[in-house]
Coordinates of C-alpha atoms in Angstrom, one line a residue:
X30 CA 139.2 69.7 32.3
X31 CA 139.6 68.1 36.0
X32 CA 140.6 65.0 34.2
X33 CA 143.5 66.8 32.5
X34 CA 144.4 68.2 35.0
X35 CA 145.2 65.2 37.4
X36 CA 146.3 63.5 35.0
X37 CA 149.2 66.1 34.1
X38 CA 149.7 66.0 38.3
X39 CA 150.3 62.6 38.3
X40 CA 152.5 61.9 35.6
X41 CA 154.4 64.7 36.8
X42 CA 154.6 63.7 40.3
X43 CA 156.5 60.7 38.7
X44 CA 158.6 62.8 36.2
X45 CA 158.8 66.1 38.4
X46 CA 156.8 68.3 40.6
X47 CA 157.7 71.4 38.5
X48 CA 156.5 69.6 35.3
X49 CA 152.9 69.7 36.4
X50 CA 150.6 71.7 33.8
X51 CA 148.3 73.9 36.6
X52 CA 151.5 75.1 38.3
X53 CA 153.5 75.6 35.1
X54 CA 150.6 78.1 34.1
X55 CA 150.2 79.1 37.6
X56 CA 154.2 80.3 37.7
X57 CA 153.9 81.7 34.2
X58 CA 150.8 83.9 35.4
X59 CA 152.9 84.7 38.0
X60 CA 155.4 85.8 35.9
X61 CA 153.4 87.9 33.8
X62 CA 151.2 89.4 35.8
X63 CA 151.7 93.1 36.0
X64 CA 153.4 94.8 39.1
X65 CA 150.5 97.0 40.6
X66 CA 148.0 93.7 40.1
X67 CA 151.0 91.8 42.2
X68 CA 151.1 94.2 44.8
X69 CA 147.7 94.4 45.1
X70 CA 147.7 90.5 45.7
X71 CA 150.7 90.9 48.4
X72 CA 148.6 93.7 50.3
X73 CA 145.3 91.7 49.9
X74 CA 145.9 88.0 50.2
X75 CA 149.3 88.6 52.2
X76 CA 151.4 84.5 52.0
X77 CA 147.8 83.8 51.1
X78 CA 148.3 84.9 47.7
X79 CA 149.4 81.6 45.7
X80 CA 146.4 79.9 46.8
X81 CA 144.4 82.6 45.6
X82 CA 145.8 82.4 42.2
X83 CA 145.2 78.4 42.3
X84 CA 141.8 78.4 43.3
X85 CA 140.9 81.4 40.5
X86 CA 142.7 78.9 37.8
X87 CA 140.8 76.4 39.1
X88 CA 136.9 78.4 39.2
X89 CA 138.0 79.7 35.2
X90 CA 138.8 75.7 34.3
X91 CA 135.2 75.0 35.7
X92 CA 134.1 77.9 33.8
X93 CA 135.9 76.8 31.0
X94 CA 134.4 73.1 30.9
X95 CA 130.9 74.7 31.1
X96 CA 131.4 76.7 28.0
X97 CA 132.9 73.3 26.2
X98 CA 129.8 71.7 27.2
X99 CA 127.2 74.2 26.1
X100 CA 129.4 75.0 22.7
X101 CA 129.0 71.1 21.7
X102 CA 125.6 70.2 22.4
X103 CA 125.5 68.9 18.4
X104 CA 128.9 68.3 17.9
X105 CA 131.5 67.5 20.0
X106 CA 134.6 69.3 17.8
X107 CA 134.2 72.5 19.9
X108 CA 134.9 71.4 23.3
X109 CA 137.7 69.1 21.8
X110 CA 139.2 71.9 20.2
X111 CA 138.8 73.7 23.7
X112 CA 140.5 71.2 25.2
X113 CA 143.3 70.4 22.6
X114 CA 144.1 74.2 22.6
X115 CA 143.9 74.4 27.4
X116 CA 146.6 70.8 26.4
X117 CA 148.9 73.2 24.3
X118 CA 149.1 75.7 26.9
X119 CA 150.5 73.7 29.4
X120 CA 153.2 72.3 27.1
X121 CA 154.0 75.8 26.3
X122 CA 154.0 76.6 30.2
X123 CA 156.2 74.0 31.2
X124 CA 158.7 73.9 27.8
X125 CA 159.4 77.6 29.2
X126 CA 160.0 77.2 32.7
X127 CA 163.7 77.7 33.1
X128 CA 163.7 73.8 35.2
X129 CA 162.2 71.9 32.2
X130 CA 164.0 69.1 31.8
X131 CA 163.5 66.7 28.5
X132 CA 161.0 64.4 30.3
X133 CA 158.7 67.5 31.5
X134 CA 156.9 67.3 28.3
X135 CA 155.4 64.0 29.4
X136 CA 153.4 65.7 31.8
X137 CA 151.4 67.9 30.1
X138 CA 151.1 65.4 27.5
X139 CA 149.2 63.2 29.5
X140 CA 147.3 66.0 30.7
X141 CA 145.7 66.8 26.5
X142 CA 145.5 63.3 25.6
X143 CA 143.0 62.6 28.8
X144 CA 141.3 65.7 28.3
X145 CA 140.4 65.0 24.5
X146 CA 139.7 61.6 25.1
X147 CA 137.4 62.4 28.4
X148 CA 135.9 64.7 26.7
X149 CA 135.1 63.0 23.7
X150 CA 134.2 59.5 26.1
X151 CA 131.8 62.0 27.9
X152 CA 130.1 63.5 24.8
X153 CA 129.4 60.1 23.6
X154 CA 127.5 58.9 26.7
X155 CA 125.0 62.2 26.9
X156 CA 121.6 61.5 27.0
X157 CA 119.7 62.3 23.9
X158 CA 116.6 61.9 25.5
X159 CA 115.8 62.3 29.4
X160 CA 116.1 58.5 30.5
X161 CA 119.4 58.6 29.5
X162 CA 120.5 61.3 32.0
X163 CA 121.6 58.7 34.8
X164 CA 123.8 56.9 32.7
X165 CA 125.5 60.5 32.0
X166 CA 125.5 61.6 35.5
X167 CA 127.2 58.0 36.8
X168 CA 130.3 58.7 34.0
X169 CA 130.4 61.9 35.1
X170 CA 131.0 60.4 38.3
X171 CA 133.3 57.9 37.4
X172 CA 135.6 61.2 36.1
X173 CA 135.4 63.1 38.6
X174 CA 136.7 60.4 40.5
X175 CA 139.2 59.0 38.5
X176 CA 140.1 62.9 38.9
X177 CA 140.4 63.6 42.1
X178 CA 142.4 59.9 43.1
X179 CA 144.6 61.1 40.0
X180 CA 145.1 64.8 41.8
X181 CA 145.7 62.7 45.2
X182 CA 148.1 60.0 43.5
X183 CA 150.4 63.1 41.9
X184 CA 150.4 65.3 45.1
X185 CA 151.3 62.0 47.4
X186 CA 154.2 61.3 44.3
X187 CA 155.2 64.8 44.5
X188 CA 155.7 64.7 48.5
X189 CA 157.6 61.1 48.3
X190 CA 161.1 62.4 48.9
X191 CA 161.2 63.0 52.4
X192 CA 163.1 66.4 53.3
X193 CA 161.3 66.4 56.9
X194 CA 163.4 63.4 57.9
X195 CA 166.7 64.9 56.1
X196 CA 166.1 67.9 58.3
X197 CA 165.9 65.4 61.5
X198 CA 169.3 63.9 60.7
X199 CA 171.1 67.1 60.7
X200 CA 172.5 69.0 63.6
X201 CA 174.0 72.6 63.8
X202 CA 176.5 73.5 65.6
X203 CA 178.2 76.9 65.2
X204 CA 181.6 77.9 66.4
X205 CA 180.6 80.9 66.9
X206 CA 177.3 81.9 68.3
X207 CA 175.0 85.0 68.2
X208 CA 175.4 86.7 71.6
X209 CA 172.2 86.4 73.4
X210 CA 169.3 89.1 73.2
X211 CA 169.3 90.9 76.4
X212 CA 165.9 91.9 78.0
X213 CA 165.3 95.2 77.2
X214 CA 166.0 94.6 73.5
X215 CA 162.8 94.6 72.5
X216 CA 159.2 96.1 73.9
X217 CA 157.1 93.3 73.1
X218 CA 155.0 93.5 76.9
X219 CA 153.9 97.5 75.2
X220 CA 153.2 96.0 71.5
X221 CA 156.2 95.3 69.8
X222 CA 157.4 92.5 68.0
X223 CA 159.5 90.2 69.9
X224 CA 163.3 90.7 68.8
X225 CA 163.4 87.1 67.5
X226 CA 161.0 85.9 65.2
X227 CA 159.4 82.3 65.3
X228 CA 160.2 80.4 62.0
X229 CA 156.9 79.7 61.5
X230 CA 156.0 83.3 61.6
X231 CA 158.9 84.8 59.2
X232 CA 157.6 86.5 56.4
X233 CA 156.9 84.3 53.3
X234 CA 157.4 86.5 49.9
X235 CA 158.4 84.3 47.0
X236 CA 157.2 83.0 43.6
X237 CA 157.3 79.2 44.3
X238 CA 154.0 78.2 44.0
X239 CA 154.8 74.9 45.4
X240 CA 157.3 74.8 48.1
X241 CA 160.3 73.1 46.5
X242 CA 161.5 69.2 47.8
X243 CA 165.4 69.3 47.9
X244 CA 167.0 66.9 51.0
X245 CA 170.6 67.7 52.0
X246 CA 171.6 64.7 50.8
X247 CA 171.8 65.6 47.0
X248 CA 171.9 69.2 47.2
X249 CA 174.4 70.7 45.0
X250 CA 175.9 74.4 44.6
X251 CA 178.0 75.4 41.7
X252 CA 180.0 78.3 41.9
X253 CA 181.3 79.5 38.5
X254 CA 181.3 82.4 36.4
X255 CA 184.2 85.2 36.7
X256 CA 186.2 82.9 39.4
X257 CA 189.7 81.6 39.6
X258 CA 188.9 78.1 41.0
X259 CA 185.1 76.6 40.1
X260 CA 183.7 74.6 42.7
X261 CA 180.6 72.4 43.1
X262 CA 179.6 72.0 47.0
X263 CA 177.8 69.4 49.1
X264 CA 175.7 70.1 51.8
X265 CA 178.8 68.2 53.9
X266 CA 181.1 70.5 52.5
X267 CA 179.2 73.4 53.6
X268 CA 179.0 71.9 56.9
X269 CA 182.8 71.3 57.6
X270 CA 183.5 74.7 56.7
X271 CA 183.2 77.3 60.1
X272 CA 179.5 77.9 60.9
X273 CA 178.6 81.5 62.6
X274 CA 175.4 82.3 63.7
X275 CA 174.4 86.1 63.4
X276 CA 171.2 87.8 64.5
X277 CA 170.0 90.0 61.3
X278 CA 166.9 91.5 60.2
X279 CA 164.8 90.7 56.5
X280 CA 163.1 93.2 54.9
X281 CA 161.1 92.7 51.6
X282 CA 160.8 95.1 49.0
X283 CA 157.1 94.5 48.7
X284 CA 156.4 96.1 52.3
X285 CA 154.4 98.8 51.7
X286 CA 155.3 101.9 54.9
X287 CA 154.1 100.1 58.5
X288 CA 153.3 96.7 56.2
X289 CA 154.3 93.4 57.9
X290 CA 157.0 92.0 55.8
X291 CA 160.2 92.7 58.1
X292 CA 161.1 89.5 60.4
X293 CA 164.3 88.8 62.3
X294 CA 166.4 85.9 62.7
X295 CA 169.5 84.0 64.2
X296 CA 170.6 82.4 61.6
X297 CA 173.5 79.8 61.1
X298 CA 175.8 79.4 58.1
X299 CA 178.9 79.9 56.6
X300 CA 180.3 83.4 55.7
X301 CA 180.1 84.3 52.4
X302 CA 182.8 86.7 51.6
X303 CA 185.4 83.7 52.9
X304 CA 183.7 81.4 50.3
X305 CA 184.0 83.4 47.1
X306 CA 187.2 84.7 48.4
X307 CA 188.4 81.0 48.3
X308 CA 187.0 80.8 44.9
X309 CA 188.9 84.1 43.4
X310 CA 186.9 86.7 42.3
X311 CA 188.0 88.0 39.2
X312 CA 188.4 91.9 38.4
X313 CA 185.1 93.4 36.8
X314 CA 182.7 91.1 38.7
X315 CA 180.4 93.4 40.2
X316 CA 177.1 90.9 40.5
X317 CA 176.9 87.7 41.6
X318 CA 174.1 86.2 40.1
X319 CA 172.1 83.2 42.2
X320 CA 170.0 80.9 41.0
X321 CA 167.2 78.7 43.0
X322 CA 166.5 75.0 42.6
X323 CA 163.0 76.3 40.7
X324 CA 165.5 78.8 38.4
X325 CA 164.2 82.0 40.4
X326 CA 167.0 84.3 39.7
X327 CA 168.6 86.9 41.8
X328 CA 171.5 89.6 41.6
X329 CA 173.6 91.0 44.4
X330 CA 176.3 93.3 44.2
X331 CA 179.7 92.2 45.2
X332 CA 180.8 95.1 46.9
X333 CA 178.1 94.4 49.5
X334 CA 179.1 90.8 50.2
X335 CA 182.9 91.7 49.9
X336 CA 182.3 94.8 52.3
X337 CA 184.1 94.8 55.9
X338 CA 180.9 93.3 58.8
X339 CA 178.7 92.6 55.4
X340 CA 177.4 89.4 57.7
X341 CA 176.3 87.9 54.3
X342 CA 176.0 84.3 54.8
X343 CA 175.2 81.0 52.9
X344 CA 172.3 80.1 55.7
X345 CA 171.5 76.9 56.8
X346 CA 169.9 77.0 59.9
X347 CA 166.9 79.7 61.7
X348 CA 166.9 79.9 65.7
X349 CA 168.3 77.2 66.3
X350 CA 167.3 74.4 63.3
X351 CA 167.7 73.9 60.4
X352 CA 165.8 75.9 58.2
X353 CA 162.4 75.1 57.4
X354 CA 161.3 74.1 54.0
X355 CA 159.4 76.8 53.4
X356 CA 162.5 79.7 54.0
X357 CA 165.2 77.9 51.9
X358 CA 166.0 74.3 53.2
X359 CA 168.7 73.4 52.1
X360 CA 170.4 76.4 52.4
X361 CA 169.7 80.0 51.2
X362 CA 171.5 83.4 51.0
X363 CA 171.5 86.1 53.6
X364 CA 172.4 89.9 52.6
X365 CA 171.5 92.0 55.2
X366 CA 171.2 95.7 54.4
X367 CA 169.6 94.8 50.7
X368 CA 166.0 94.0 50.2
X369 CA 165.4 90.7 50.0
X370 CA 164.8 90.4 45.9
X371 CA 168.4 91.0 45.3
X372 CA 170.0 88.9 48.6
X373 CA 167.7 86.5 49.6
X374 CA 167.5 83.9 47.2
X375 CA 166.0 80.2 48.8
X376 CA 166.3 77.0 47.8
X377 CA 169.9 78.0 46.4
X378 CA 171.5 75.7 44.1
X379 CA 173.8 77.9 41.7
X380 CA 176.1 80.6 42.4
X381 CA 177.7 82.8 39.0
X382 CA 179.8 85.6 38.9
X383 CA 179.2 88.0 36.3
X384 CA 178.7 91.6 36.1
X385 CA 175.1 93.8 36.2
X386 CA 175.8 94.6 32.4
X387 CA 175.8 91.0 31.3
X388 CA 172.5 89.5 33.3
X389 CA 169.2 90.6 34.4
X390 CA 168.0 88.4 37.2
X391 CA 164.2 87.8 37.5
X392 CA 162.7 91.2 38.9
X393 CA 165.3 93.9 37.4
X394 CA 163.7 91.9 33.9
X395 CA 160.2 93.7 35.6
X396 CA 161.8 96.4 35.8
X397 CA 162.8 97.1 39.7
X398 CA 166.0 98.1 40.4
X399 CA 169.5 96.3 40.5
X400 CA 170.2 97.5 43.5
X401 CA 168.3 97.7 46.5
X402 CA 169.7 98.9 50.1
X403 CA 167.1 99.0 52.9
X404 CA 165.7 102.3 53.3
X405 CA 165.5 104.1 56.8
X406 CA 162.0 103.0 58.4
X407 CA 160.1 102.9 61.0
X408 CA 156.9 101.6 62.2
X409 CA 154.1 102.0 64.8
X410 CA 153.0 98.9 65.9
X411 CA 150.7 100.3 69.2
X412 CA 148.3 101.8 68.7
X413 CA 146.7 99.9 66.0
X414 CA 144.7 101.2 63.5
X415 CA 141.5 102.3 64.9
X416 CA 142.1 101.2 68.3
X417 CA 140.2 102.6 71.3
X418 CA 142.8 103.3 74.1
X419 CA 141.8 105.2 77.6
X420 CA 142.7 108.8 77.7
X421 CA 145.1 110.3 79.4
X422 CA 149.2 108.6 79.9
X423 CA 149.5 106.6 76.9
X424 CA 152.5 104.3 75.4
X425 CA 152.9 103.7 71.9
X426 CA 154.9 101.4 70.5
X427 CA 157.0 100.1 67.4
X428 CA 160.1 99.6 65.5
X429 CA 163.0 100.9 63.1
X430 CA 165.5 100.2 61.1
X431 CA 168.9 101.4 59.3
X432 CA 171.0 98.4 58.0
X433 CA 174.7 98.9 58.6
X434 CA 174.2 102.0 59.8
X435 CA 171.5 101.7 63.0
X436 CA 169.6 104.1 64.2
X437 CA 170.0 107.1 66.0
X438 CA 166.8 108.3 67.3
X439 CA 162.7 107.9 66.7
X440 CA 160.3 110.6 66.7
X441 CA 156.9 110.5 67.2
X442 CA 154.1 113.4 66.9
X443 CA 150.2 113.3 67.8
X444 CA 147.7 115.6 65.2
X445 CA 150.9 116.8 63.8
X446 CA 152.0 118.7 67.0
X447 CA 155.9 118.8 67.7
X448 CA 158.0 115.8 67.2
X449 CA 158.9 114.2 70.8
X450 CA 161.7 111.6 70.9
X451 CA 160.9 108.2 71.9
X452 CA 163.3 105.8 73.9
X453 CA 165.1 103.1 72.6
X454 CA 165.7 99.7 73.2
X455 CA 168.8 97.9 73.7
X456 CA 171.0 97.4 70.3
X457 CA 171.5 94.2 69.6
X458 CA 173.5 95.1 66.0
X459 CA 173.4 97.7 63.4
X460 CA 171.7 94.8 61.0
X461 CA 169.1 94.5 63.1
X462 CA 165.7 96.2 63.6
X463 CA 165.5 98.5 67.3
X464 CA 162.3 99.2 69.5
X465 CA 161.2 102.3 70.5
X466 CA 158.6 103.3 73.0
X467 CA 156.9 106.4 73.9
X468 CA 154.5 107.8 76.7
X469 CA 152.1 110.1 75.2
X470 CA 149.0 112.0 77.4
X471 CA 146.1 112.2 75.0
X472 CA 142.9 113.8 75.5
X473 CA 139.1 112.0 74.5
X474 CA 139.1 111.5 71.1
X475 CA 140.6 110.7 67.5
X476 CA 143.8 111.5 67.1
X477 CA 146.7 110.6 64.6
X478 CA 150.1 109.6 65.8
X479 CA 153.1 109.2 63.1
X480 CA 156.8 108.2 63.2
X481 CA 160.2 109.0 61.8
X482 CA 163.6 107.6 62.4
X483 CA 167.1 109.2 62.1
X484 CA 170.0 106.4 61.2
X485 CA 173.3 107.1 62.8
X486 CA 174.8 109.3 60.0
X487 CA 172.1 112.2 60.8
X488 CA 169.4 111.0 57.7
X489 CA 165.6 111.1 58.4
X490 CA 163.4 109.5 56.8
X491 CA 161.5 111.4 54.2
X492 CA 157.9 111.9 54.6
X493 CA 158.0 112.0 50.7
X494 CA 155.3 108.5 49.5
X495 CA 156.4 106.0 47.2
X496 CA 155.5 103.1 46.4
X497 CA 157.7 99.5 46.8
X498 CA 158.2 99.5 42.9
X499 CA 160.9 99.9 41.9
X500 CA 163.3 100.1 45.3
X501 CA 161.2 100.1 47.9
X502 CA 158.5 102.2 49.8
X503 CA 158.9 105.6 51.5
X504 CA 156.9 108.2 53.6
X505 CA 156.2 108.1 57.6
X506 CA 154.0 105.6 58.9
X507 CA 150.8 106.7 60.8
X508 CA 148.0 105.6 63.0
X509 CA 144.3 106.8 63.5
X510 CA 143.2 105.7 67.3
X511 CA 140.8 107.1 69.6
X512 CA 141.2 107.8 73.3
X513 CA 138.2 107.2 75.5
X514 CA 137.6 108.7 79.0

């Protein structure tokens, strides 16, 4: 099975990444795994959840080639049927990825002739009586070698197009820039976030189960659909149009109330609305439909983008640099005030106008909703769960958030007393997330402290749980601490 495996790897390291057998049945698993087992995954393994599912594929493989073994101790047709019928399944994985290109196929081809013919070789050289057995162990050997320099050879073939270096040769430089953060925009020194993010520790929420290779160089956009004027864009075209850079906050759907998946970003591109504007929107397009170099899909409604101060952008750049491979290099869209399934789509390569009656992009086929505004939320981030804090004058700590609208005011309340408003920090925008703080005397012992937030148009947020699925979580967060004397 090992031997297949690599095999597949490299030949499609040669033909293309995505044509690799394990992650072809890795992304369909992905695909068809069911929403609560998903969110259980998100909640559990956090960005850690891809290699999860890649080292489980790769424990039931093992599994898999023990059961071949022990099924053809007198004849070897079991274990080849075993592994004819693992060869089939990756050809059916990667004819149905939406990327598969006619050479795909080659891939997992390779990847059912060597494990037949390993198979077979290996059956042939077991021992039939105990002398034997280090004759069996040394081809073993020589397979699981073979394997692994195989596995090594793919991955290296894979990772031979060097974005890092196209991301070196390119330089940002927007005409117009955020304004700067002032101090008192966040609370970070009591236990907030600070207001700008570090790339490296933006959420990560995506399918890709390898991070796709695209350099500037030969990234192309089309735009197409219900438009006057089609138009296929270079990365250089993007670039001589007017950059802006704009501070706005992310939210995935998949945050579950106080959950971690909420970042915040300068981020550099070109405005969006003036792009499709240039390309003539047509009457009755209400979605535009985006599509990712690895044919993730993604719908966004037009009046969102089109809006007056929508700040939807075509991003290429994150505080300062390009963007990193892993949130969308080459470029990727920004829709603040949507969750990011429906206007965050990385890796962005294709841009169609259509309308919501005519295409289901990837999650509204599982069944979450078309559209998606951000919900009114807020978050304690101090105390922590569980913490042990001194009694007496105590400040807790945390953030909101109202897209488009901003917030009003935060509330806070210890053992379900009466609320008590917290203060604010310094707005930096309305598509941004705000700090609030709060000095609360607390006597020994547990207690329970909870939040609410009121956006500028006078709504609270509900108290009433649900779930992310299928528009995104609700209900006030709490914490349990306990003050010590």
């Amino acid at each position: 099975m090992t031997a297949a495996l690599a095999a597949g790897h490299l030949v499609a390291g040669l033909v293309s990444p995505l044509a690799s057998p394990f992650l072809a049945v890795g992304n369909t698993a992905i695909d068809l795994t069911p929403h609560p087992v998903k969110d259980f995954a998100i909640r559990t393994f956090g960005e850690n959840d891809k290699l999860v599912l890649l080292g489980g594929m790769a424990v039931v493989l093992a599994g898999l080639g023990v059961v071949a073994g022990l099924l053809s101790r007198r004849s070897p047709w079991p274990g080849t049927a075993l592994a004819g019928l693992l060869g089939l399944l990756g050809i059916a994985a990667v004819l149905t990825r939406p990327t598969t290109t006619g050479w795909a196929v080659v891939a997992p081809l390779a990847s059912l002739v060597v494990g037949v013919v390993a198979f077979r070789w290996l059956w042939s050289q077991a021992p039939a009586v105990a002398p034997g057995r280090r004759k069996f162990l040394l081809s073993t050997a020589a397979v699981a070698a073979g394997a692994a320099v195989a596995g090594v050879g793919g991955q290296l073939l894979a990772g031979r197009v060097d974005v890092e270096a196209s991301r070196r040769g390119i330089t940002l430089r927007p005409g117009r820039k955020a304004p700067e953060i002032p101090f008192d925009a966040d609370f970070s020194r009591e236990g907030t976030p600070s207001f700008l993010t570090p790339n490296e520790k933006f959420y990560r929420v995506d399918t890709a189960l390898s991070i796709p290779r695209l350099r500037a160089e030969d990234w192309r956009m089309r735009v197409h659909g219900m438009v006057d004027n089609e138009m296929v864009l270079t990365y250089d075209d993007l670039l001589r149009r007017p950059l802006v850079e704009k501070t706005i906050t992310l939210v995935c759907v998949s945050n579950e109330v106080g959950g971690p998946y909420i970042s915040t970003s300068n981020f550099i591109g070109v405005d969006l609305a003036d792009l499709l504007r240039d390309a003539g929107v047509q009457s009755g397009a209400d979605q535009l439909a985006t599509r990712s170099v690895d044919g993730w899909t993604c719908g966004t409604p037009v009046s969102s983008i089109m809006a007056p101060g929508s700040n939807a952008m075509l991003a290429v750049g994150m505080n300062g640099e390009p963007l990193p491979l892993e949130r969308g290099f080459p470029v990727r869209l920004v829709v603040p005030g949507l969750y990011g399934y429906v206007s965050a789509t990385k890796w962005l390569v294709d841009m169609e106008l259509t309308t919501f009656d005519a295409f289901d992009p990837y999650w509204a086929q599982r069944g979450w909703a078309k559209k998606a505004p951000v919900k009114v939320m807020s978050r304690i981030d101090r105390p922590k769960s569980f913490e042990r804090a001194p009694a007496g004058r105590f400040v807790a700590a945390g953030i909101a958030w109202a897209q488009h609208l901003g917030i009003d005011k935060v509330e806070v309340r210890v053992d379900g007393g009466s609320w008590q408003q917290a203060s604010l920090s310094k707005e930096v925008n309305v598509d941004t997330w705000r700090m609030w703080r709060i000095e609360l005397d607390v006597a020994p012992g547990n207690h329970t402290v909870e939040c609410r937030a009121t956006d500028r148009k006078g709504y609270t947020q509900t108290n009433e749980r649900a779930a992310p699925i299928p528009d995104g979580a609700t209900g006030w967060h709490s914490m349990v601490f306990t003050a010590v004397s």
